XYZ file of C-alpha atoms in Angstrom:
379
model
C -18.451 9.198 13.739
C -19.497 6.026 14.665
C -16.863 3.376 14.005
C -18.822 1.214 11.894
C -18.811 1.073 7.985
C -22.188 2.990 6.262
C -24.682 1.088 4.503
C -22.711 2.220 1.502
C -19.040 0.902 2.638
C -20.838 -2.367 3.903
C -22.089 -3.079 0.261
C -19.163 -1.938 -0.923
C -17.038 -4.641 0.708
C -19.341 -7.692 0.378
C -19.040 -6.597 -3.717
C -15.331 -6.694 -3.164
C -15.043 -9.625 -0.961
C -17.150 -11.548 -3.496
C -15.169 -10.150 -6.921
C -11.678 -10.675 -5.607
C -12.267 -14.521 -4.260
C -13.422 -15.533 -7.708
C -11.306 -13.074 -9.812
C -8.253 -12.990 -8.053
C -7.365 -15.300 -5.386
C -4.089 -15.999 -3.924
C -4.032 -18.447 -6.744
C -3.580 -15.958 -9.536
C -0.577 -14.520 -7.525
C 0.953 -17.737 -7.668
C 0.396 -17.949 -11.004
C 2.265 -14.602 -11.900
C 4.996 -15.430 -9.908
C 5.261 -18.757 -11.886
C 5.117 -17.620 -15.092
C 7.501 -14.738 -14.462
C 4.652 -12.491 -15.508
C 6.449 -9.092 -17.186
C 3.514 -6.847 -15.860
C 3.572 -8.258 -12.248
C -0.250 -8.220 -12.146
C -3.292 -9.224 -14.422
C -4.653 -6.468 -16.514
C -8.233 -7.904 -17.585
C -8.436 -8.072 -13.814
C -7.399 -4.481 -13.212
C -9.762 -3.771 -16.205
C -12.743 -4.921 -14.469
C -11.491 -3.365 -11.067
C -11.823 0.016 -13.174
C -15.149 -1.006 -14.226
C -16.668 -1.591 -10.822
C -15.682 2.374 -10.025
C -12.649 1.124 -7.433
C -10.102 2.684 -9.353
C -12.193 6.161 -8.818
C -13.310 6.105 -5.298
C -10.354 9.374 -4.379
C -11.184 11.231 -7.655
C -13.934 14.014 -7.975
C -17.049 13.379 -9.806
C -15.801 16.445 -11.895
C -13.271 14.222 -13.068
C -15.104 11.073 -13.797
C -14.945 9.689 -10.038
C -17.432 8.529 -7.630
C -15.326 10.663 -4.347
C -16.304 8.102 -2.225
C -13.984 8.513 0.112
C -10.421 6.632 2.405
C -13.174 4.708 4.028
C -14.393 2.992 0.503
C -10.598 2.935 -0.672
C -9.640 1.224 2.531
C -12.819 -1.025 2.441
C -10.907 -2.318 -1.418
C -7.396 -2.755 0.198
C -8.668 -4.939 2.827
C -10.079 -7.596 0.883
C -7.515 -7.052 -1.571
C -5.513 -7.971 1.530
C -7.287 -11.321 2.213
C -6.762 -12.621 -1.340
C -2.937 -11.072 -1.715
C -4.757 -9.012 -4.987
C -0.978 -7.858 -7.171
C -2.351 -4.673 -8.514
C -1.234 -1.159 -8.944
C -4.484 -0.019 -6.586
C -2.186 1.500 -3.910
C 0.084 3.567 -5.800
C -2.335 4.360 -8.132
C -6.252 4.575 -7.231
C -4.779 5.840 -3.791
C -1.584 7.547 -4.110
C -1.715 8.847 -7.599
C -5.460 10.167 -7.391
C -4.671 11.505 -3.608
C -1.904 13.576 -5.079
C -3.284 14.997 -8.268
C -6.671 15.955 -6.837
C -5.847 17.432 -3.729
C -1.845 19.186 -5.266
C -2.307 18.869 -8.704
C -3.059 22.116 -11.253
C -6.149 22.192 -13.079
C -4.362 21.254 -16.128
C -2.718 18.341 -14.377
C -6.064 16.977 -13.339
C -8.003 17.346 -16.489
C -5.221 15.305 -17.761
C -4.622 12.556 -15.036
C -7.479 12.137 -12.825
C -10.079 10.894 -15.604
C -7.549 8.260 -16.842
C -7.066 6.978 -13.332
C -10.528 7.185 -12.948
C -10.830 4.589 -16.346
C -8.040 2.652 -15.533
C -5.910 3.206 -18.202
C -3.083 5.158 -16.302
C -0.962 3.888 -13.684
C 1.277 5.995 -11.188
C 3.699 5.516 -9.094
C 5.464 7.420 -5.719
C 9.197 7.515 -6.517
C 10.350 9.145 -2.703
C 12.829 6.636 -1.339
C 16.736 6.359 -2.180
C 18.409 4.168 0.304
C 17.319 1.338 2.051
C 14.896 2.227 5.064
C 12.020 4.790 3.833
C 12.994 8.414 4.583
C 11.584 11.199 2.686
C 13.222 13.646 4.113
C 16.943 12.319 2.578
C 16.301 13.259 -1.062
C 19.778 13.826 -3.104
C 17.973 13.716 -6.173
C 18.852 17.285 -7.838
C 16.119 19.785 -9.818
C 17.861 22.190 -11.410
C 16.520 24.845 -13.427
C 16.327 24.318 -16.815
C 15.433 26.782 -19.540
C 11.602 26.965 -18.665
C 11.771 23.864 -16.476
C 13.742 21.668 -14.194
C 16.413 18.828 -15.260
C 16.337 16.217 -12.736
C 19.441 13.838 -12.060
C 19.390 11.746 -9.301
C 18.072 7.730 -8.692
C 15.071 6.140 -6.461
C 14.971 2.741 -4.952
C 11.876 0.511 -4.047
C 9.416 2.252 -5.834
C 6.374 0.451 -6.000
C 4.868 -0.747 -9.710
C 7.715 1.879 -10.708
C 7.959 -0.449 -13.957
C 4.152 -0.267 -15.342
C 3.873 3.329 -14.218
C 2.772 5.524 -16.862
C 3.777 8.781 -14.592
C 6.282 8.954 -12.056
C 5.661 11.317 -8.755
C 9.249 11.903 -7.988
C 10.935 13.757 -5.177
C 13.361 16.450 -6.050
C 15.616 18.595 -4.352
C 15.266 22.211 -5.399
C 17.033 24.137 -2.236
C 17.865 23.056 1.436
C 20.368 20.473 2.460
C 19.992 16.866 1.682
C 18.240 16.016 5.052
C 15.976 19.265 5.348
C 12.070 19.192 4.719
C 12.412 22.928 3.025
C 13.618 22.205 -0.661
C 11.787 19.895 -1.668
C 9.897 19.703 -4.348
C 7.560 17.107 -6.454
C 7.469 16.499 -9.962
C 5.162 14.951 -12.667
C 7.763 12.534 -14.274
C 6.378 10.206 -17.475
C 8.006 6.951 -18.276
C 9.363 7.401 -20.928
C 11.209 11.044 -20.698
C 14.152 10.855 -22.225
C 16.939 9.547 -19.122
C 14.696 7.995 -16.948
C 15.866 4.347 -16.429
C 13.890 1.786 -14.504
C 15.473 -1.885 -13.232
C 12.457 -3.922 -12.467
C 13.407 -5.550 -8.780
C 11.891 -8.617 -8.029
C 10.354 -9.055 -4.351
C 10.354 -11.606 -1.968
C 6.121 -11.429 -1.840
C 6.241 -11.766 -6.097
C 4.931 -7.619 -5.897
C 6.503 -5.274 -8.145
C 9.183 -2.624 -7.604
C 11.799 -0.642 -9.247
C 14.885 1.257 -9.268
C 14.582 4.376 -11.045
C 17.527 6.350 -12.536
C 17.310 10.292 -13.755
C 19.769 11.321 -15.829
C 19.535 14.585 -16.466
C 15.812 14.154 -17.398
C 14.255 17.287 -18.359
C 10.580 18.542 -17.633
C 8.769 22.203 -18.147
C 7.479 24.017 -15.262
C 3.761 22.468 -15.667
C 5.584 19.041 -14.359
C 5.612 20.599 -10.985
C 3.596 19.252 -8.699
C 2.738 21.926 -6.460
C 4.841 24.688 -5.097
C 8.784 24.772 -5.728
C 10.345 24.125 -2.788
C 7.157 23.885 -0.604
C 6.633 19.349 -1.377
C 7.616 17.802 1.977
C 3.670 18.735 3.256
C 2.011 17.188 0.278
C 4.543 14.132 0.348
C 3.474 13.542 3.332
C -0.216 13.968 2.526
C 0.528 11.656 -0.424
C 2.371 8.974 1.637
C -0.335 9.028 4.760
C -2.806 8.224 2.067
C -0.863 5.039 1.238
C 0.166 4.201 4.639
C -2.991 3.934 5.498
C -4.120 1.379 2.169
C -1.195 -0.154 3.421
C -2.688 -0.479 6.801
C -6.296 -1.505 5.718
C -4.632 -4.101 3.428
C -2.584 -5.975 6.412
C -6.001 -5.930 8.137
C -7.518 -8.115 5.439
C -4.381 -9.891 5.148
C -4.325 -10.674 9.163
C -7.981 -11.368 8.905
C -7.387 -14.561 6.391
C -4.361 -15.818 8.164
C -6.633 -16.245 11.561
C -9.409 -17.705 9.334
C -7.223 -20.244 7.578
C -5.447 -21.183 10.562
C -8.797 -21.570 12.558
C -10.137 -23.717 9.546
C -6.714 -25.986 10.021
C -7.083 -26.188 13.515
C -10.633 -27.531 13.249
C -9.481 -30.170 11.106
C -5.685 -31.165 11.611
C -5.308 -34.866 13.846
C -2.207 -35.721 15.979
C -2.367 -38.540 18.318
C -6.309 -38.931 17.088
C -7.033 -35.580 18.659
C -8.001 -32.342 16.437
C -5.253 -30.159 17.560
C -8.122 -27.406 17.870
C -8.922 -28.879 20.990
C -5.717 -28.350 22.306
C -5.764 -25.153 24.867
C -2.472 -23.618 24.338
C -3.853 -23.223 20.942
C -7.172 -22.120 21.734
C -5.510 -19.408 23.790
C -2.989 -18.230 20.881
C -5.586 -18.103 18.449
C -7.711 -15.653 20.878
C -4.949 -13.518 21.532
C -4.546 -12.838 17.783
C -8.177 -12.218 17.250
C -8.247 -9.658 20.100
C -5.052 -7.674 18.110
C -6.692 -8.115 14.638
C -9.825 -6.461 16.452
C -7.917 -3.479 18.188
C -5.713 -3.641 14.612
C -9.039 -3.043 12.519
C -10.610 -0.442 15.068
C -7.446 2.047 14.856
C -7.528 1.541 10.919
C -11.309 2.396 10.243
C -10.797 5.519 12.999
C -7.604 6.403 10.538
C -9.500 6.130 7.350
C -12.370 8.423 8.691
C -10.093 10.869 10.053
C -8.280 11.073 6.222
C -12.123 12.085 4.946
C -12.858 14.767 7.360
C -9.472 16.234 8.362
C -6.953 15.021 6.012
C -4.943 17.674 7.210
C -4.642 16.594 10.774
C -4.718 12.897 10.144
C -1.049 12.148 10.213
C -0.975 11.009 13.771
C -3.672 8.573 13.228
C -1.830 7.334 10.334
C 1.265 6.189 11.853
C -0.807 5.044 14.815
C -2.309 2.699 11.983
C 0.700 1.549 9.956
C 2.473 0.667 13.417
C -0.198 -1.482 15.185
C -1.330 -3.533 11.916
C 2.398 -3.686 11.263
C 3.093 -5.334 14.258
C -0.624 -7.376 14.343
C -0.367 -8.636 10.526
C 3.277 -9.744 11.487
C 1.949 -11.686 14.373
C -0.863 -13.230 12.744
C 1.445 -14.735 9.932
C 3.762 -16.052 12.399
C 1.574 -17.529 14.194
C -0.324 -18.851 11.282
C 2.566 -20.324 10.018
C 3.614 -21.866 13.508
C -0.229 -23.264 13.973
C 0.078 -24.835 10.232
C 3.681 -26.698 11.474
C 6.005 -27.726 8.950
C 4.051 -27.455 6.063
C 3.248 -24.054 6.517
C 6.919 -23.478 5.444
C 6.009 -25.308 2.229
C 4.792 -23.534 -1.142
C 1.684 -26.317 -0.994
C -0.160 -24.044 1.312
C -1.012 -20.563 0.544
C -0.302 -19.290 4.330
C 3.245 -18.504 2.838
C 2.517 -15.931 0.680
C 0.978 -13.995 3.441
C 4.159 -13.784 5.540
C 5.909 -12.690 2.511
C 3.476 -10.217 1.592
C 3.214 -8.642 4.921
C 6.681 -8.457 5.696
C 7.268 -6.100 2.644
C 3.636 -4.362 3.621
C 5.365 -3.579 7.094
C 8.202 -1.750 5.450
C 7.181 0.074 2.901
C 6.415 3.526 3.564
C 7.800 3.112 6.775
C 7.855 0.214 9.500
C 6.179 -0.097 12.996
C 9.636 1.374 14.493
C 9.057 3.959 12.349
C 5.907 5.106 12.577
C 5.830 4.232 16.311
C 8.974 6.952 16.658
C 7.064 9.511 14.258
C 4.110 9.113 16.686
C 6.250 10.109 19.824
C 7.459 12.602 18.095
C 4.253 14.683 17.398
C 3.259 13.624 20.761
C 6.293 15.232 21.796
C 7.470 12.764 24.289
């Protein structure tokens, strides 16, 4: 497949860029932070996104979606990265839709996918239990109880956890704490008895939560996929989110470069435009080349997810690792080339370095995915 966007994806990209620049600029994130918003995102903007079909790009047509695929989802995520749009798009429109459309039962699809497509339901994936991403390390227990299961344990760093209507929870139904076999996935309503959710304030002013499960009872219909065989579906769900994050970081990196180049064209020092200094030109050129490499691998990854999702894991890790490194480089170089004012709250550039740090770590940082890539290549 050609490494270019289709005409349809290009039109979606232009529409997303225009809408987000007007309706969800960085100033909206600043306002949400300053007002200490209880939701952490603007529900009116989220509803507008749903009306434009963004929440349904990965939902099959028979469930009210438009089924445009991961390239389309990534195009939207990339433009969100440019404006640091705070929304449950990643957790819901990408990961939640992937989980249910690929692994849900007919009843689960019928209940949740139309609501996701309409922007009426928010989902969150509760997988990690420690400080570092490790989806194999599952100590949350799911014991058989009556006609279903009883869940006990805790999850940390659950993106959009405190606003989610439904949680996708990994729990152990067999095996040891660090074994792939014996992991099962469950759909847990946020308001289920025994669910305790504590919102965490993140450095990027985005949503995260710690979730405790104290004997939460769910029936057998809450099982997503097969019992004891949830690790492979979980990795597929996570890979969809990792690719979305890579696309978002690509947008953030591009915007960092754009804002920095514009600043270099205007800022004077000793009577000279600092953009005329060759040292700064070299740094900007190097950053540009790294961003272009990152854009290519992200697009290839999104195309692979659309064409062969069961064989995309290696590409996803390559994209998440590379784009995580590039986005951090872009944010750091932007701060450096803005000088001291780059660290002040007056300039938006500081918001980018905070978001990039969180996005790079979420669902596995560059080191995690470099190691994973090497293991898949039998290095």
